[in-house]
Coordinates of C-alpha atoms in Angstrom, one line a residue:
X595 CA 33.3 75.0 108.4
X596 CA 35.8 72.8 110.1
X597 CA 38.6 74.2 112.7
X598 CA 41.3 75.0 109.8
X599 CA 39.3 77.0 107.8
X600 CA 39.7 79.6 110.5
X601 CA 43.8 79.2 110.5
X602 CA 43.3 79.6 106.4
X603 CA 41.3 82.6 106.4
X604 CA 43.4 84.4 108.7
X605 CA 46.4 83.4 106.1
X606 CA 44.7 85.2 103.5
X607 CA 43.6 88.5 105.3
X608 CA 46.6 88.8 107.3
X609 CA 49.8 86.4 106.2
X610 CA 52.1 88.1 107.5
X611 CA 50.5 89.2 110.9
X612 CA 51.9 87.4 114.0
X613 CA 49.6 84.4 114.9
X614 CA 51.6 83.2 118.0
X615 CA 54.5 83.9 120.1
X616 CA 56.5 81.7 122.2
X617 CA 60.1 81.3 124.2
X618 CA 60.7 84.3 122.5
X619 CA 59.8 83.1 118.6
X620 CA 57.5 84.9 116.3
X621 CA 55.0 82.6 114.3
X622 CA 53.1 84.3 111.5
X623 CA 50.2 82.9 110.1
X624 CA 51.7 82.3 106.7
X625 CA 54.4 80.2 109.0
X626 CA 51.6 79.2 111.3
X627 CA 49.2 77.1 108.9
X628 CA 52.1 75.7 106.6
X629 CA 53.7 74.4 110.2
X630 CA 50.2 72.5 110.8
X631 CA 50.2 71.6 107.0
X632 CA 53.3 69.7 107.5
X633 CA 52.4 68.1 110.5
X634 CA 49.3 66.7 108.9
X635 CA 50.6 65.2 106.3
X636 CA 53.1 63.8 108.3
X637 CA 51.0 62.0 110.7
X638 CA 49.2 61.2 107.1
X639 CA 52.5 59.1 106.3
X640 CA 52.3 57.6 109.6
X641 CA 49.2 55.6 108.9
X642 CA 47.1 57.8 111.2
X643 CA 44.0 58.2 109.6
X644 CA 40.1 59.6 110.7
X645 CA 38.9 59.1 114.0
X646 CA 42.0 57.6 115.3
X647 CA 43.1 59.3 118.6
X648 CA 45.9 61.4 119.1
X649 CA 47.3 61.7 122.7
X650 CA 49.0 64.7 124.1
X651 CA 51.1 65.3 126.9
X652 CA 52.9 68.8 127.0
X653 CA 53.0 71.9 128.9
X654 CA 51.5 75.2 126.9
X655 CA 53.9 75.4 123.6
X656 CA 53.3 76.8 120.0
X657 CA 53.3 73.1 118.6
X658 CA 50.5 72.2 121.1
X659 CA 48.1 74.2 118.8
X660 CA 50.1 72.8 115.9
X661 CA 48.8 69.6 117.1
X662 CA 45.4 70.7 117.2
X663 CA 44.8 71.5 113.9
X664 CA 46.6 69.1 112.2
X665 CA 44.5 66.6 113.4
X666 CA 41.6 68.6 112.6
X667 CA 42.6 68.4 109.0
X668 CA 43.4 64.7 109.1
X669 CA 40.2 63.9 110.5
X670 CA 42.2 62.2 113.6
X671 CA 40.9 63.1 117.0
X672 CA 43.0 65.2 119.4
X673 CA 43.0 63.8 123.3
X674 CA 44.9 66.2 125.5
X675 CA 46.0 64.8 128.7
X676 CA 46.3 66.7 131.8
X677 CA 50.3 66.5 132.5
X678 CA 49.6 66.8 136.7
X679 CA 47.9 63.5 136.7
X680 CA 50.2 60.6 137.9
X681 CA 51.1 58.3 135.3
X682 CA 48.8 55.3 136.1
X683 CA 46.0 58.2 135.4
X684 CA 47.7 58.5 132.3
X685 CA 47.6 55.3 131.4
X686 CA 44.1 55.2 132.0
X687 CA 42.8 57.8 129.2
X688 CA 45.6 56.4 127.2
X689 CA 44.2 53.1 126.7
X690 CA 40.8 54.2 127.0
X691 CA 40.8 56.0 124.0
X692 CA 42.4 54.0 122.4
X693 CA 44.9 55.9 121.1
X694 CA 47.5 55.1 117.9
X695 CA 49.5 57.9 118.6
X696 CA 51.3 59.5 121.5
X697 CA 53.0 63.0 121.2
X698 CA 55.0 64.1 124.3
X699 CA 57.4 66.9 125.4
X700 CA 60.8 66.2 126.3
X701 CA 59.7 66.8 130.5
X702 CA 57.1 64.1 130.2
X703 CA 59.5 61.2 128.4
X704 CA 60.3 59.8 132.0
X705 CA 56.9 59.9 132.9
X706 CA 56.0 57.4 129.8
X707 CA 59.2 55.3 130.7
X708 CA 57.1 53.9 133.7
X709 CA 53.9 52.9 131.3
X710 CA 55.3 52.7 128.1
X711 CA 54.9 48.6 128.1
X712 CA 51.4 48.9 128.9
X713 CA 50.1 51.0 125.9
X714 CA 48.9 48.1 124.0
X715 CA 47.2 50.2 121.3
X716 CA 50.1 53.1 120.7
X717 CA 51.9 52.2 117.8
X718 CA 54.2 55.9 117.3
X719 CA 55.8 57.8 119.5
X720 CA 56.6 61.3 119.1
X721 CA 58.6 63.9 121.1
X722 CA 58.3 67.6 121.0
X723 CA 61.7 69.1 121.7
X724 CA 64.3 66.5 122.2
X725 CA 65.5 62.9 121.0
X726 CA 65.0 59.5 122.8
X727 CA 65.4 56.0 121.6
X728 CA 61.8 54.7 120.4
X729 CA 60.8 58.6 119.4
X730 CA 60.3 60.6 116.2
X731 CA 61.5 64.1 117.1
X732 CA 58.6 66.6 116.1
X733 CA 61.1 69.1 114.2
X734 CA 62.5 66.0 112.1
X735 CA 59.5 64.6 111.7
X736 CA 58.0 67.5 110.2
X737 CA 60.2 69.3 108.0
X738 CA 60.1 66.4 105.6
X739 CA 56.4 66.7 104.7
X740 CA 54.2 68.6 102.7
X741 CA 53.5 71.9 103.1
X742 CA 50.6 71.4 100.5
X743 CA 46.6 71.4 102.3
X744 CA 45.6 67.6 102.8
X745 CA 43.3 65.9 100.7
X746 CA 41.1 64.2 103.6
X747 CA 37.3 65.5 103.3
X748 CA 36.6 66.6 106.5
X749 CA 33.3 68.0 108.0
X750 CA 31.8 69.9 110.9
X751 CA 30.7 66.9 112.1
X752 CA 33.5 65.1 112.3
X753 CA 35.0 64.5 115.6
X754 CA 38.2 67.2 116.7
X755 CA 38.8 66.0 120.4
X756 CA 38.5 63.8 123.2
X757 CA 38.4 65.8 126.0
X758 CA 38.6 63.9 129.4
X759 CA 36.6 64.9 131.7
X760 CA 38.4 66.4 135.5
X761 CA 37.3 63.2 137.5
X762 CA 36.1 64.8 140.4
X763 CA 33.3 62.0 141.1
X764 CA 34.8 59.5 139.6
X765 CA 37.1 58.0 136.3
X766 CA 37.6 60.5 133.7
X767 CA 34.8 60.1 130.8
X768 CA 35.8 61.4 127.6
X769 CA 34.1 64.1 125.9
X770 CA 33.5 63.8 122.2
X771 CA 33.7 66.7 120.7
X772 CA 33.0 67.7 117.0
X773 CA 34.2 70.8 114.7
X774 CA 30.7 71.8 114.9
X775 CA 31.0 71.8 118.5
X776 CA 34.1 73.9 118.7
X777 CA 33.0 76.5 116.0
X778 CA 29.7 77.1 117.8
X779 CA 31.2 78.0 121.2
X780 CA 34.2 80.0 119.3
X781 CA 31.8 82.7 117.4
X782 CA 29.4 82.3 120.6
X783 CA 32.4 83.4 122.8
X784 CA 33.7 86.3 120.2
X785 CA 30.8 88.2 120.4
X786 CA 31.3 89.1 123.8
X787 CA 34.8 89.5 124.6
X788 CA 35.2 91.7 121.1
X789 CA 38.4 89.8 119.5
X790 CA 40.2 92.2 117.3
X791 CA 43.2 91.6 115.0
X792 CA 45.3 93.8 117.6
X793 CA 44.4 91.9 120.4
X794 CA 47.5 90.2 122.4
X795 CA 45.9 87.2 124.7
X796 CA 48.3 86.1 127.4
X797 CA 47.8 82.5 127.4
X798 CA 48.8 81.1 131.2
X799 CA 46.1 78.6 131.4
X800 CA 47.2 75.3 130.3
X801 CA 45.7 74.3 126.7
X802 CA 44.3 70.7 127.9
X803 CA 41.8 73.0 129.3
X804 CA 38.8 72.9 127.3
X805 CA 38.4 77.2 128.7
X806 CA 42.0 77.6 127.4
X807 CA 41.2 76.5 123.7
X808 CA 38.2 78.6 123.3
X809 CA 40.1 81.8 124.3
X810 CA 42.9 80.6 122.0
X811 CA 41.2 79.9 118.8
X812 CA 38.5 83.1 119.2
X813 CA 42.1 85.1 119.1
X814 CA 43.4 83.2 116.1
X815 CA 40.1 83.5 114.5
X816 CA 40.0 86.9 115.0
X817 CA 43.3 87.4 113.6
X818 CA 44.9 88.3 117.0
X819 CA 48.1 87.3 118.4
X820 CA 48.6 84.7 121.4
X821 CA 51.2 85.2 123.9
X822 CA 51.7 81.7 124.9
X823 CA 53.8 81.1 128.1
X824 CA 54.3 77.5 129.2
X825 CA 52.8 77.7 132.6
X826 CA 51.8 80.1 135.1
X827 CA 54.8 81.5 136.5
X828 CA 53.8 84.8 138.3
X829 CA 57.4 86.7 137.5
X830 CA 56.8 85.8 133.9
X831 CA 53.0 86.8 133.8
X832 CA 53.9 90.5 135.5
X833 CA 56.3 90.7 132.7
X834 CA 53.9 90.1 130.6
X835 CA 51.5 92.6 131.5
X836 CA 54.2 95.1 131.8
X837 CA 56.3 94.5 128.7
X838 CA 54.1 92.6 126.2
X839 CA 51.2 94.5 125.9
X840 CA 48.5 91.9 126.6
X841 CA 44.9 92.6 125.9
X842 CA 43.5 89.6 127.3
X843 CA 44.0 87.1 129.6
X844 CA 42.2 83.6 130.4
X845 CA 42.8 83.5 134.6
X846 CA 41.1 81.2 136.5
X847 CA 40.4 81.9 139.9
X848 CA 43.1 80.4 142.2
X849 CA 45.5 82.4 139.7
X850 CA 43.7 85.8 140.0
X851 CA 44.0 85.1 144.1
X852 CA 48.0 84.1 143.4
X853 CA 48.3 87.5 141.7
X854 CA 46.5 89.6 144.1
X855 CA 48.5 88.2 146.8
X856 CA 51.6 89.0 145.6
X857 CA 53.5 91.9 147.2
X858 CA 53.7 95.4 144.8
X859 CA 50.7 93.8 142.5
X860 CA 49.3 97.5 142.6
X861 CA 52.6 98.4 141.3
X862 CA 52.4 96.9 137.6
X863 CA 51.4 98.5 134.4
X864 CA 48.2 97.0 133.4
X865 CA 47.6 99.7 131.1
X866 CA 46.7 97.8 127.8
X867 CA 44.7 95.6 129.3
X868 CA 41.1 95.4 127.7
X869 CA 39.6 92.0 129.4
X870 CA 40.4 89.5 132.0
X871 CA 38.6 85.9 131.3
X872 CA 37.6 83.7 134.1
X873 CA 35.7 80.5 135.0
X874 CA 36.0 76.7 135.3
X875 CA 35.5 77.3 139.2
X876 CA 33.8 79.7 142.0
X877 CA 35.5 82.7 143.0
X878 CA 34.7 84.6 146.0
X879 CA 32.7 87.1 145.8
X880 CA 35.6 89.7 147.7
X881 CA 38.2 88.3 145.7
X882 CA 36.3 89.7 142.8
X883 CA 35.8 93.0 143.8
X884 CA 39.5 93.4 144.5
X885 CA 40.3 92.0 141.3
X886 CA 38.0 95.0 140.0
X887 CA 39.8 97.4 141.5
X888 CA 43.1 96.5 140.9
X889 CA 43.2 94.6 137.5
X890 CA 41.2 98.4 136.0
X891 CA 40.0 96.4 132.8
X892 CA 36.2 94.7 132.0
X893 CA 36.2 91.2 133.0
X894 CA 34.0 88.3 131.5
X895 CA 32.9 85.6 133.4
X896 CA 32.0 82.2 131.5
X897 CA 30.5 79.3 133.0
X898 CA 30.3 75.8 131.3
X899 CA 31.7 72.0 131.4
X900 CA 33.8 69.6 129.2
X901 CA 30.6 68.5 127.4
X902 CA 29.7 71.9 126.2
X903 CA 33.3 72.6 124.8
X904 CA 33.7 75.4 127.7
X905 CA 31.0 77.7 127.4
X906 CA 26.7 77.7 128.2
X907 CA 26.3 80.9 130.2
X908 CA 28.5 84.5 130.1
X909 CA 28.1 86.9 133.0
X910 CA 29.4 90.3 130.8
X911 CA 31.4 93.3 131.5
X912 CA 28.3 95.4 131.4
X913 CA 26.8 93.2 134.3
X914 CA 30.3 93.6 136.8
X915 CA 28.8 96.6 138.8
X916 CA 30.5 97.3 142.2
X917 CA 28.1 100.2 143.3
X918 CA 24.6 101.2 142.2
X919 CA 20.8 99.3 142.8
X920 CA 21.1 96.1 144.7
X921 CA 20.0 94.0 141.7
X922 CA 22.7 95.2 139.8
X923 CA 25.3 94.4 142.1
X924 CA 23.7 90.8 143.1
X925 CA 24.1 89.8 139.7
X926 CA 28.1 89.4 140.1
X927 CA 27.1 86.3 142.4
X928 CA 25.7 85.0 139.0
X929 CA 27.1 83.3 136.5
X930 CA 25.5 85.6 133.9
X931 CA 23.3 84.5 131.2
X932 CA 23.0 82.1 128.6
X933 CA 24.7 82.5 125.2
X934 CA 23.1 83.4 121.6
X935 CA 22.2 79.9 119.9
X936 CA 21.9 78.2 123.7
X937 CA 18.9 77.3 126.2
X938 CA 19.4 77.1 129.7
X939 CA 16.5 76.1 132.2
X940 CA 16.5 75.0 135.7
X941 CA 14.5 71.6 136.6
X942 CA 13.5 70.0 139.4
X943 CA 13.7 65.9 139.4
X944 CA 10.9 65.2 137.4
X945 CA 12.0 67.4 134.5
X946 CA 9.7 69.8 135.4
X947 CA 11.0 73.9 134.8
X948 CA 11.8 75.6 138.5
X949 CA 9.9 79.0 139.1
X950 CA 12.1 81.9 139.7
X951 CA 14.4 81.2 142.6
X952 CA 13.8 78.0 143.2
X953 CA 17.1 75.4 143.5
X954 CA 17.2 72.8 140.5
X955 CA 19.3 71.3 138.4
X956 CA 21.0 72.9 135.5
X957 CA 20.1 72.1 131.8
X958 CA 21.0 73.3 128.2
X959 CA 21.3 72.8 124.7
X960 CA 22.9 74.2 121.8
X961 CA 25.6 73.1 119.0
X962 CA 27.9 73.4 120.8
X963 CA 26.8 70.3 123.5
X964 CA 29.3 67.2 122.7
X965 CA 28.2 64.2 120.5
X966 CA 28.5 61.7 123.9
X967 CA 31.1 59.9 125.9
X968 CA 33.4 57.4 124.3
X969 CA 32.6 54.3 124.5
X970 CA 30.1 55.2 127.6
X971 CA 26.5 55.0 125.7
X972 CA 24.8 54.4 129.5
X973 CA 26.7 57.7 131.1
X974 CA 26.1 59.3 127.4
X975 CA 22.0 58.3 127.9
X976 CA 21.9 59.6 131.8
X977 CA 23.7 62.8 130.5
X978 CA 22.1 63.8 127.6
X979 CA 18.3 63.6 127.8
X980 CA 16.1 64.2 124.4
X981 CA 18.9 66.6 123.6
X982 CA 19.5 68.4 127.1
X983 CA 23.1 68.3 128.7
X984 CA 22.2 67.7 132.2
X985 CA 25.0 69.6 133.8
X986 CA 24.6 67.8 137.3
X987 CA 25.3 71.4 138.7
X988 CA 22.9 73.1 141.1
X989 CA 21.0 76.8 140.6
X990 CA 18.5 79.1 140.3
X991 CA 17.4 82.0 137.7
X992 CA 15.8 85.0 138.3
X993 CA 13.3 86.7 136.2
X994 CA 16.1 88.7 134.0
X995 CA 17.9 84.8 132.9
X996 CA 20.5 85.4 134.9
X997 CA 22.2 81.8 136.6
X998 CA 22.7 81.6 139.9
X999 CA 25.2 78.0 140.7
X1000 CA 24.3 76.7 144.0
X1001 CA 26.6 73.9 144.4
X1002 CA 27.2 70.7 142.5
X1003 CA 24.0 68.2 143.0
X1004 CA 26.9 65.5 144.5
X1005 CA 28.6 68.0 147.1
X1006 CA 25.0 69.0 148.7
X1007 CA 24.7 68.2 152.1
X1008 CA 21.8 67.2 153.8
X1009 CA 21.4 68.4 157.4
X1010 CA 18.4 67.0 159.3
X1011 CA 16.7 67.1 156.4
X1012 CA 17.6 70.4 155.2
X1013 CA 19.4 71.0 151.7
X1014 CA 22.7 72.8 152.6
X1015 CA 25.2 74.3 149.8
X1016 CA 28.3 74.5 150.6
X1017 CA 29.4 77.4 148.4
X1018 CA 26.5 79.6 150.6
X1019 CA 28.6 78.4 153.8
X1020 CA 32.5 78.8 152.2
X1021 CA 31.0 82.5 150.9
X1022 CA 30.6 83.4 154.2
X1023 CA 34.0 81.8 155.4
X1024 CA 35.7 83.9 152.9
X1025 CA 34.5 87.2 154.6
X1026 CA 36.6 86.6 157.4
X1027 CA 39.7 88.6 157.2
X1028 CA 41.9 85.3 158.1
X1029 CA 40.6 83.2 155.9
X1030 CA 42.3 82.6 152.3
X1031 CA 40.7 79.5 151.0
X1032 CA 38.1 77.0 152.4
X1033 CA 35.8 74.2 151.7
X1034 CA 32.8 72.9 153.3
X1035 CA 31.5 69.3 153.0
X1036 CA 28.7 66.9 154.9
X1037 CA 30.4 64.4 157.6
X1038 CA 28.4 61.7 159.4
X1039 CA 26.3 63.2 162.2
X1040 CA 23.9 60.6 164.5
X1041 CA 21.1 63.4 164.9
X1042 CA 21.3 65.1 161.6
X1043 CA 22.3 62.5 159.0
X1044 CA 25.1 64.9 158.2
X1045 CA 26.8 68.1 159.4
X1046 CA 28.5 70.5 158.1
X1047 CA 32.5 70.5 158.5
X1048 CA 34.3 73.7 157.4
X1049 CA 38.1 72.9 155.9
X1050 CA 40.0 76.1 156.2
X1051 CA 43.3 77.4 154.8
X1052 CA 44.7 80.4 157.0
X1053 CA 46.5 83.8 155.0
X1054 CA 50.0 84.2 155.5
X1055 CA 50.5 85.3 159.1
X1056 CA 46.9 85.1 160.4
X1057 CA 45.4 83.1 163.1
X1058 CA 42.4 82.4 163.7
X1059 CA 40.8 79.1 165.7
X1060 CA 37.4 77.1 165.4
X1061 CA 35.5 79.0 168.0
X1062 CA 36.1 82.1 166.4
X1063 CA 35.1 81.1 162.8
X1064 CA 32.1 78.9 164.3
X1065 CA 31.2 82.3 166.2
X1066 CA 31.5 84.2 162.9
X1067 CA 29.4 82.2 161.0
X1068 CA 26.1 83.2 163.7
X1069 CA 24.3 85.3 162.5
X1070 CA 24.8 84.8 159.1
X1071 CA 23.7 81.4 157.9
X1072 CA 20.7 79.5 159.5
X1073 CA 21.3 76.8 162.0
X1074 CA 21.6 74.0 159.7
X1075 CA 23.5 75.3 157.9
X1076 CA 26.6 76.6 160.0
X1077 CA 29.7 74.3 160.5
X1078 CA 30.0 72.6 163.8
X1079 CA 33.3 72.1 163.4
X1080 CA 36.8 73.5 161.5
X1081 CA 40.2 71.9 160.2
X1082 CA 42.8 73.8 159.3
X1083 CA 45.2 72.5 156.5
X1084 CA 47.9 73.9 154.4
X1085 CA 46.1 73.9 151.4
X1086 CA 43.0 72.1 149.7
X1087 CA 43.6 69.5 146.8
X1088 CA 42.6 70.8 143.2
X1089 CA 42.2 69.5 139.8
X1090 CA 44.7 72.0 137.2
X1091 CA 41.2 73.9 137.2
X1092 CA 41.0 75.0 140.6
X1093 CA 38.3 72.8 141.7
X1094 CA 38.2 71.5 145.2
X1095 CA 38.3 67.6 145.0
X1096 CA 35.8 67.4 147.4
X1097 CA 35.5 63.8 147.3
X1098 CA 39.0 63.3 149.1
X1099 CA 38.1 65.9 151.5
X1100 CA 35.4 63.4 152.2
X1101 CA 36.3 60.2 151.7
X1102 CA 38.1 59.9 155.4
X1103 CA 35.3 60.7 157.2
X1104 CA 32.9 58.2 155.2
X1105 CA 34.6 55.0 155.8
X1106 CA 32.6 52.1 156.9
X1107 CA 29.2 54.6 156.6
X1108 CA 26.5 54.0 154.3
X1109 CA 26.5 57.0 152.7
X1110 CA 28.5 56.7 149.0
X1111 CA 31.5 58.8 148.7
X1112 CA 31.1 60.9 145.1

């Protein structure tokens, strides 16, 4: 089975059925896969052929997912690229994937205007929603092809996308990811969030997010609807929710806090709301309750990475208890369990399993694990070991399987010879009234090696100064592990998935130390 077939069966079952909406345009899945039809054999006539890349640079749109499985079909590779990076970042993934093809949205033509000249390998440009000089326009481009099914013989393990990677430690690395890959995580991921044909996701998220595809195409393949909005504008997502009838939306975290932070959220309907999806990084454990309580639906954590499509571990609705036995309720720190057809062990440095409770690395494996990086057979080698993705995140599991994330194995800090984890520390941060975000990282210390430095963004209209947080944190952390010091800043830098960028929180107070920067 290959991406399309899932597209095609839906065409058969439910033709007529709407696949995808957007900017106010009904697609049905008749329309849908004779649209993606078109655009494969138009990038056919183009000379694009198997395994060539395909960039994309575009905000959420209906032919984003065009895009996607007309490549599928051709046996070209998709490569999404993240629209918030700057365009020398662009560049990058650009030329190292070497891609013959570069599809763009009409926002993002000035963007390319700075780099175009130094895109050795891109031979056609295409643009999605307007004309400029040296562009096919994506309309035109298309309605003069085929409707007909290609004739390229692709299989599951062919390659679908090249998924770069976030970049937090380093250059983006991109993932290679096969059909077998993405249909693996897909029915993995279905079984627990219960797709329907009636289902309405909201889809916020941007789609270069590996999280956002797998929500996307478990609705399609489902025969559900998507509800795709080209960014996350709150107005437009509480319309949404009150006029649209959504069943299911993919939030990550710093969106859920946006929402909950909004004056009147209380107010709107969420009536037909069935699940709220989250992930790709930690939420607090108060901002989740509140969530609970106001959002009134299940909610489904997943936890995963770029190599593993999106998904190794689900903590379900079933296991989001607010009140009852102390075991039950623990388990919301977790990141849930691992999914049918995947392992997931913890292991200390020689390989060797972790008892119960005991910090270690991260490992699975399943079919859903990427082949390897691009062009990276080392980074390939020291990530996948006799078939294990070595996730390079920190945890535990308890005695029931469930996966308890410590902290990435690069953002550890260690105090005087003590391991510290940050998240433990920014946990406790996020308890004080005050506080709306925070970060903690290691900074050079002549006694200890390292410290720990809390990084601290105030609510709306609260104060609150170092002493007092320093006080607050006695008493509930050990020693070591307590900030000896606090900045306040406006807000933290992110990647588009809400993950702190640690290493430029870092990097300032690293220079000229002997300690690398990750």
């Amino acid at each position: 089975m290959i991406a399309g077939d899932l597209l095609r069966h839906q065409k058969v079952l439910r033709r007529n059925a709407v696949a995808m909406t957007y900017a106010g345009k009904d697609f049905t899945y008749a329309e849908m896969v004779e649209r993606v039809n078109r655009a494969a054999n138009a990038f056919r006539a183009l000379g694009i052929r198997k395994e060539d890349r395909v960039a994309l640079l575009s905000q959420n749109c209906n032919q984003y997912f065009e895009i996607y499985f007309a490549n599928g079909k051709v046996g070209s590779v998709t490569t999404p690229l993240n629209y918030r990076l700057a365009a020398p970042e662009i560049e990058f993934i650009i030329n190292n994937s070497e891609a013959v093809a570069l599809i763009v949205s009409d926002d993002f033509v000035p963007m390319i205007a700075q780099i175009k000249h130094l895109l050795p390998t891109v031979r056609h440009y295409i643009c999605i929603g307007g004309q400029h000089q040296g562009y096919v326009e994506y309309e035109e481009l298309i309605a003069g092809s085929s409707p007909a099914e290609p004739p390229e013989a692709v299989t599951e393990d062919d390659l679908l996308w090249q998924m770069y990677t976030s970049g937090t430690t380093g250059r983006p690395k991109g993932a290679m990811i096969t059909h077998r890959n993405l249909i693996t995580n897909v029915v993995q991921s279905t079984m627990n969030f219960h797709a329907e044909p009636d289902d309405r996701s909201l889809i916020v998220a941007p789609v270069y997010h590996a999280a956002a595809v797998i929500v996307c195409t478990s609705t399609l393949a489902a025969g559900g609807t998507l509800l795709i909005k080209k960014d996350f504008v709150p107005p437009e997502v509480i319309k949404a929710f009150n006029e649209e009838g959504v069943t299911h939306a993919l939030l990550v975290p710093a969106m859920i806090l946006f929402m909950l932070n909004m004056p009147g959220i209380e107010k709107v309907n969420f009536g037909s709301l069935k699940y709220i999806i989250y992930g790709a990084s930690a939420i607090p454990l108060e901002v989740l309750r509140r969530a609970m309580q106001v959002f009134k639906c299940k909610f489904l954590q997943g936890f995963g990475q770029t190599e593993s499509v999106a998904v190794l571990t689900q903590l379900l609705p079933e296991d989001h208890v607010l009140d009852g036995p102390p075991e039950k309720v623990r388990r919301l720190e977790s990141c849930g369990r691992e999914l049918f057809g995947t392992e997931v062990r913890i292991v200390d440095e020689k390989g060797k399993d972790c008892p119960p409770g005991v910090v270690g690395e991260i490992i699975a494996r399943g079919d859903q694990v990427m082949k390897g990086y691009w062009k990276m057979p080392e980074a390939t080698a020291d990530t996948l070991k006799d078939g294990w993705l070595h996730t390079g995140d920190m945890g535990t599991l308890d005695e029931e399987g469930y996966v308890y994330i410590k902290d990435r194995m690069k953002d550890m800090i260690v105090s005087g010879g003590e391991n510290v984890y940050p998240r433990e520390v920014e946990e406790t941060l996020f308890s004080h009234p005050a506080v709306a975000d925070a970060a903690c990282i290691g900074v050079p210390s002549d006694k200890w090696g390292e410290e720990v430095k809390a990084i601290v963004v105030l609510k709306p209209d609260a104060r609150a100064t170092q002493e007092e947080l320093l006080e607050f944190c006695k008493g509930k952390l050990a020693g070591y592990k307590r900030p000896r010091s606090v900045d306040f800043v406006q807000t933290l830098p992110k990647n588009p998935s809400g993950k702190v960028l640690k290493r430029e929180l870092r990097e300032p107070y690293w220079k000229g130390k002997t300690r690398r920067v990750n």
